[in-house]
GROMACS .gro file of C-alpha atoms in nm:
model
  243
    1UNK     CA    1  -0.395   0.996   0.900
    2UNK     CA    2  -0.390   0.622   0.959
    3UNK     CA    3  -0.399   0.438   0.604
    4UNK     CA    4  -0.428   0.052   0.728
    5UNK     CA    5  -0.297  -0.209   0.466
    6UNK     CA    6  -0.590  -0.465   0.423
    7UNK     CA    7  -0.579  -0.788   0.224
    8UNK     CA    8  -0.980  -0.844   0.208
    9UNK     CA    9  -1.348  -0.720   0.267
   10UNK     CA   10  -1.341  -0.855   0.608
   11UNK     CA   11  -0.993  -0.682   0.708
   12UNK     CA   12  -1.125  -0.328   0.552
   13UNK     CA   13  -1.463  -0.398   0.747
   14UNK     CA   14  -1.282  -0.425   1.070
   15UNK     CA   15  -1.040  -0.109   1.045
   16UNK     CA   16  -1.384   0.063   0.956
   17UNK     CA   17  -1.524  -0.018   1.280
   18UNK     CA   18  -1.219   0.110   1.472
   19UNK     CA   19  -1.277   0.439   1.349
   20UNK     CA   20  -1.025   0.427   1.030
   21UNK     CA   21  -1.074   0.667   0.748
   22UNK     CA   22  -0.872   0.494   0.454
   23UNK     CA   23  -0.708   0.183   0.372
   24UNK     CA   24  -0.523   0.017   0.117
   25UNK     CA   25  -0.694  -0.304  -0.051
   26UNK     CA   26  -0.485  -0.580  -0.147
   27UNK     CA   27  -0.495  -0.932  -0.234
   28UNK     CA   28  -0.188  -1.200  -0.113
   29UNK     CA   29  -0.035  -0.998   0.183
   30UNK     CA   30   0.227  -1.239   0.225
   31UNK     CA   31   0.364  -1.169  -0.170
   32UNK     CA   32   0.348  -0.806  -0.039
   33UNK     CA   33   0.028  -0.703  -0.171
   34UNK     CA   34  -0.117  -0.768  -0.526
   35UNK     CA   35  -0.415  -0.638  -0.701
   36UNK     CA   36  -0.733  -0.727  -0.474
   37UNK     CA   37  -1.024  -0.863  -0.621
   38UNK     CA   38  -1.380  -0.656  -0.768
   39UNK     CA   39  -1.588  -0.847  -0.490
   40UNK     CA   40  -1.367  -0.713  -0.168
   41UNK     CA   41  -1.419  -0.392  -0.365
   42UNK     CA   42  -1.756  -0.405  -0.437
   43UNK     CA   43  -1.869  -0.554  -0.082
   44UNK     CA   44  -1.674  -0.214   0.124
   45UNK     CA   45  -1.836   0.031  -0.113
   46UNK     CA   46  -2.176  -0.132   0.006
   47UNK     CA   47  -2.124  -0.149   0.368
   48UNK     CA   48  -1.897   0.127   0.409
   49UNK     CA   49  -1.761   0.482   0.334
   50UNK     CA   50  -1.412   0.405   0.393
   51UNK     CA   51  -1.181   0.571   0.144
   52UNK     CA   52  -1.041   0.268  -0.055
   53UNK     CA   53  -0.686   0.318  -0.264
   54UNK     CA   54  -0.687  -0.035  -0.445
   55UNK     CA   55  -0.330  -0.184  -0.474
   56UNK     CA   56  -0.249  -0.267  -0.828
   57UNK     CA   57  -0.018  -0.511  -0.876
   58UNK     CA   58   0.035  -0.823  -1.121
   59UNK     CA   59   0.276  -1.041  -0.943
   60UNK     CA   60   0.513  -1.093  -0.647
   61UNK     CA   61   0.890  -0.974  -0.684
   62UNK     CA   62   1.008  -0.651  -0.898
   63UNK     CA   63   0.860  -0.347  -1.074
   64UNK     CA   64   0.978  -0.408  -1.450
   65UNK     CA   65   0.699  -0.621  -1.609
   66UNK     CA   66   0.649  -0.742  -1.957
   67UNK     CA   67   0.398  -0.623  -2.183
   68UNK     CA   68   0.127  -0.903  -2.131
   69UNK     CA   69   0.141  -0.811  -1.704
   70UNK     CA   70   0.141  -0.427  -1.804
   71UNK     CA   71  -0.186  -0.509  -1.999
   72UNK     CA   72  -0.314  -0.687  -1.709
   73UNK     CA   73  -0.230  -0.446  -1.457
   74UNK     CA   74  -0.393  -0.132  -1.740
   75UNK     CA   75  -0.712  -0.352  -1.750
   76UNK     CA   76  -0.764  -0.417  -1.382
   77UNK     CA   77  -0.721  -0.043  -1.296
   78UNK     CA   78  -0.973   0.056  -1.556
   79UNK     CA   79  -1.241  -0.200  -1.334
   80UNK     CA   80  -1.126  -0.091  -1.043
   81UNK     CA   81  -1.194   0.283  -1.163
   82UNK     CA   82  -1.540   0.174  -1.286
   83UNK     CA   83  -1.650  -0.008  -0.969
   84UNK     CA   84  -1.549   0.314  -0.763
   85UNK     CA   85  -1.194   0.273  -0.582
   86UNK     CA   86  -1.152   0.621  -0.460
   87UNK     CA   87  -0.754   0.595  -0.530
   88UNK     CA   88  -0.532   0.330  -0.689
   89UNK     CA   89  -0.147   0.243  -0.532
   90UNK     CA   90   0.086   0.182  -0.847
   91UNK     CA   91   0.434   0.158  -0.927
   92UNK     CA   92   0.683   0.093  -1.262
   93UNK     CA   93   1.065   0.079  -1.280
   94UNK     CA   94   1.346   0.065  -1.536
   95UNK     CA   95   1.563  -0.214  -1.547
   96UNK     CA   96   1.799   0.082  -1.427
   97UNK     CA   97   1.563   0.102  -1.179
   98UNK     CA   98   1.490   0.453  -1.252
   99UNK     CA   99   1.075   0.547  -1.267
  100UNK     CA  100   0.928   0.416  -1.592
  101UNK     CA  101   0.764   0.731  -1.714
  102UNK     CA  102   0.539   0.634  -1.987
  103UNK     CA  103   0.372   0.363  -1.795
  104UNK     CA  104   0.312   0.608  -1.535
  105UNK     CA  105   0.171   0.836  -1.732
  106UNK     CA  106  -0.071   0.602  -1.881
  107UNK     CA  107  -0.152   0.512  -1.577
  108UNK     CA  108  -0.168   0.844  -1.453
  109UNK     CA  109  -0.401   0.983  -1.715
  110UNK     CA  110  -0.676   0.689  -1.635
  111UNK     CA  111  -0.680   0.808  -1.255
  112UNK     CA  112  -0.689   1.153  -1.367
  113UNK     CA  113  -0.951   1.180  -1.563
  114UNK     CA  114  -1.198   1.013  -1.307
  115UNK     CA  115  -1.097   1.260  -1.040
  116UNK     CA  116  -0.885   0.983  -0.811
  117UNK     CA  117  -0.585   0.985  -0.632
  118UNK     CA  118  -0.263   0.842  -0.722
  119UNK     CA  119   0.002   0.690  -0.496
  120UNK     CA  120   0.358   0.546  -0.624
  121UNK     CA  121   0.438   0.276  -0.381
  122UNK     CA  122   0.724   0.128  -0.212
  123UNK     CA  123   0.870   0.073  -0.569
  124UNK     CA  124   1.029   0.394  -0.457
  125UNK     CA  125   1.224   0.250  -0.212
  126UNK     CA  126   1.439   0.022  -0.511
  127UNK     CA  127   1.480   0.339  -0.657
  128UNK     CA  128   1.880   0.411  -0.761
  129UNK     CA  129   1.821   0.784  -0.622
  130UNK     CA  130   1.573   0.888  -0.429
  131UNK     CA  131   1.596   1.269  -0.495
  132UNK     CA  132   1.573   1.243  -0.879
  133UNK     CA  133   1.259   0.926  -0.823
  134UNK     CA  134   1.081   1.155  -0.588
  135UNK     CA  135   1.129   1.494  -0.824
  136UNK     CA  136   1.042   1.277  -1.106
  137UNK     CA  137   0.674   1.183  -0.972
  138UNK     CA  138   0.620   1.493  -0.915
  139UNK     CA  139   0.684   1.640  -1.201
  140UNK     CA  140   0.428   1.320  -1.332
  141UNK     CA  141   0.174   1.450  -1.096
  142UNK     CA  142   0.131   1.167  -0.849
  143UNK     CA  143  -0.068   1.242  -0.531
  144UNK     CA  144   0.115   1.071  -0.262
  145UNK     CA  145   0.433   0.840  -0.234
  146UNK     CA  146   0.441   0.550   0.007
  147UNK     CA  147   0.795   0.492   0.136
  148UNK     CA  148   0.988   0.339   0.427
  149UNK     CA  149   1.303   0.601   0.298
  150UNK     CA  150   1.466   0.317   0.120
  151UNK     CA  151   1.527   0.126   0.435
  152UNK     CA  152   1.419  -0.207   0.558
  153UNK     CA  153   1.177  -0.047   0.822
  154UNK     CA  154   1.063   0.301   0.860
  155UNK     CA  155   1.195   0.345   1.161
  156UNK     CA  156   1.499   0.272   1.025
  157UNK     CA  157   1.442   0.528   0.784
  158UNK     CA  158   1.387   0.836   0.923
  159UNK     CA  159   1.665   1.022   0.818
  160UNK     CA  160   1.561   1.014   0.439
  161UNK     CA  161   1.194   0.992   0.516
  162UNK     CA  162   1.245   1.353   0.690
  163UNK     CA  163   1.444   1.519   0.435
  164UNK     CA  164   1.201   1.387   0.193
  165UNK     CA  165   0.965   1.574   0.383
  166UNK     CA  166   1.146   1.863   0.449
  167UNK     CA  167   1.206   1.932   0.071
  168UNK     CA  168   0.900   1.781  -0.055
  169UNK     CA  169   0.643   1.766   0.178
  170UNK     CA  170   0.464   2.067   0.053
  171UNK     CA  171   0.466   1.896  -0.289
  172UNK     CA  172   0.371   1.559  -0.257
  173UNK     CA  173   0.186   1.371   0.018
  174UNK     CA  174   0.456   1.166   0.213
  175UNK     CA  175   0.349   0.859   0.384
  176UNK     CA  176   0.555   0.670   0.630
  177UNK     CA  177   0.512   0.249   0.566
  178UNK     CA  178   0.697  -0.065   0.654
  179UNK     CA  179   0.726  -0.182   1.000
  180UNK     CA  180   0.484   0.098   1.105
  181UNK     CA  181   0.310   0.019   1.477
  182UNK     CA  182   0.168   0.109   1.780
  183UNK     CA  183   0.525   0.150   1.933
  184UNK     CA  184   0.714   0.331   1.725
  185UNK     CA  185   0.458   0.559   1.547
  186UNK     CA  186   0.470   0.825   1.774
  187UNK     CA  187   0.850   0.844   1.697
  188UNK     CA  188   0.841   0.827   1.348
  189UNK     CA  189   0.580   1.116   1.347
  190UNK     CA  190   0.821   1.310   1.590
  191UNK     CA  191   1.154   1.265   1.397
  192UNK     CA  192   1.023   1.332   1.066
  193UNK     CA  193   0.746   1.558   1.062
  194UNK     CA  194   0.549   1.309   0.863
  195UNK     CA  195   0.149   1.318   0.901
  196UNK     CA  196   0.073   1.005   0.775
  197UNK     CA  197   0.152   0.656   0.846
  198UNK     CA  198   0.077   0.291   0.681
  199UNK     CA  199   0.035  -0.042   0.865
  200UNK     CA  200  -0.058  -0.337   0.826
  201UNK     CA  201  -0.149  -0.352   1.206
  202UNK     CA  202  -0.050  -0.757   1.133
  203UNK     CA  203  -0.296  -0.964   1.303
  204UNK     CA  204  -0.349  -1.382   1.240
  205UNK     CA  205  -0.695  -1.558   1.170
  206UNK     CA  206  -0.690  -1.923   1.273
  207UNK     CA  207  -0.766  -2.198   0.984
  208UNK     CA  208  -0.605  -2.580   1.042
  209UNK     CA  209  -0.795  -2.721   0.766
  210UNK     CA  210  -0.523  -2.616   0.490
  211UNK     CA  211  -0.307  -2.864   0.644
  212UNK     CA  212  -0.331  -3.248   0.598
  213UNK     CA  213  -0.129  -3.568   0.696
  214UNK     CA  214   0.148  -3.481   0.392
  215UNK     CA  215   0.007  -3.167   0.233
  216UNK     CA  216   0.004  -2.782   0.349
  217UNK     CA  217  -0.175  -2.532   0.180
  218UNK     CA  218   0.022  -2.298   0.394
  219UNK     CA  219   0.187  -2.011   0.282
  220UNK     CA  220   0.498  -2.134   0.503
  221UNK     CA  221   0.561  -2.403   0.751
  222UNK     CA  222   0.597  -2.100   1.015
  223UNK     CA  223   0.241  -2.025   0.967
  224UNK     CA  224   0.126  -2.315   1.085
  225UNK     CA  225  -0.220  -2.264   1.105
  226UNK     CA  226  -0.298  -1.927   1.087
  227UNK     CA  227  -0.354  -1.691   0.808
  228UNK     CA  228  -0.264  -1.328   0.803
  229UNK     CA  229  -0.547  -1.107   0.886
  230UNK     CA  230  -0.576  -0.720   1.106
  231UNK     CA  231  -0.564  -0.722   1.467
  232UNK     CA  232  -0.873  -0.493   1.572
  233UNK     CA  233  -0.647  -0.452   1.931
  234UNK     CA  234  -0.380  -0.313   1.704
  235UNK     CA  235  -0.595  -0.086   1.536
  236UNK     CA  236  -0.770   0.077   1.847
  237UNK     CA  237  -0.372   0.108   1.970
  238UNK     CA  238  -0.287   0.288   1.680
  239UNK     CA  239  -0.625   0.521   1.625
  240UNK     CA  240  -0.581   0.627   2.020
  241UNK     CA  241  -0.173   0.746   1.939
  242UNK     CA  242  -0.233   0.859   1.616
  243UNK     CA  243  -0.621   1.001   1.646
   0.00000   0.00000   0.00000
């Protein structure tokens, strides 16, 4: 399974067409991913059967938020549960950075009870200890954990990411994400017995008009003029090693 990370309607549209059976909507890729909006939503429901698991996320940087973004974040996944996501991608720490359990729950409890899936994300990967986070979610009930195995890259991470699997795998869905591509998936699949991987299969869309004679609209001045999209030629790379 191929779960591709998408920031918009258009980047879930493509990955559709390339034969792609779930993705993960987002909004702001480059602040890693925040809660996408009920439009993208509503527009891939219409023209597609994907499975969608809808990011949600208030704000860049950690997983500790105040009350105010916890209402937020409660009150989008409630729309996005109305307006038919098929699974949401959530995640809530301790200062200690243990798993915040109560928010989890709630949060757990709303999925539940409309029949969806649940995945912790790479809020895992902060995590003080992975054995007690990962024993902890289960014992929560989530679905599926999204992980690089606390490293900078999967790849980097195998050696957690298969003992993870090796003692867990039968009790949580595992998936591989972070640095996950064309060339290395085949080896991360290999090394850790993992089934399924995440990607953002990184392509660029090309827009100069966010950039004047002394103002930039640009995300950074590496950018330049592009904007981060999904490379269909990554995609069909990917679906043809993966299947």
């Amino acid at each position: 399974m191929i779960e591709v990370c998408c920031g918009s309607f258009e980047d879930a549209m493509m990955a559709s067409e390339c034969g792609i059976k779930r993705v993960e909507l987002n909004s702001a890729l480059s602040l890693g991913g925040l809660t996408p909006s009920l439009g993208s939503l509503i527009m891939i429901k219409q023209y597609s059967d994907i499975e969608i698991v809808s990011m949600v996320r208030a704000r860049a940087g950690g997983f500790c938020y105040t009350n105010y973004q916890y209402e937020q974040m409660l009150e989008n996944l409630k729309l996005l549960l109305a307006y038919g996501t098929d699974g949401v991608s959530f995640g809530f720490l301790n200062e200690d950075r243990t798993i915040d359990k109560n928010r989890c729950q709630e949060f757990l409890e709303n999925v539940k009870n409309e029949g969806r899936k649940a995945t912790f994300h790479r809020a895992f990967d902060c995590t003080r200890d992975p054995y007690e986070a990962i024993e902890t979610l289960i014992d929560l009930g989530f679905d599926r954990l999204l992980t690089s195995g606390q490293e900078a890259t999967a790849e980097e991470g195998i050696h957690l990411l298969a003992d993870l699997q090796k003692k867990y795998g039968n009790q949580i869905e595992i998936i591989a994400g972070c640095g996950v591509n064309e060339n290395n998936a085949q080896k991360i699949i290999d090394k850790t017995g993992i089934k399924q991987l995440h990607s953002t299969c990184r392509g660029w869309g090309v827009d100069a008009t966010g950039m004047g004679e002394r103002v930039s609209f640009q995300v950074s001045d590496e950018d330049g003029d592009r904007y981060r999209s999904v490379s269909v030629d990554r995609i069909k790379k990917f679906v043809q090693i993966c299947g």
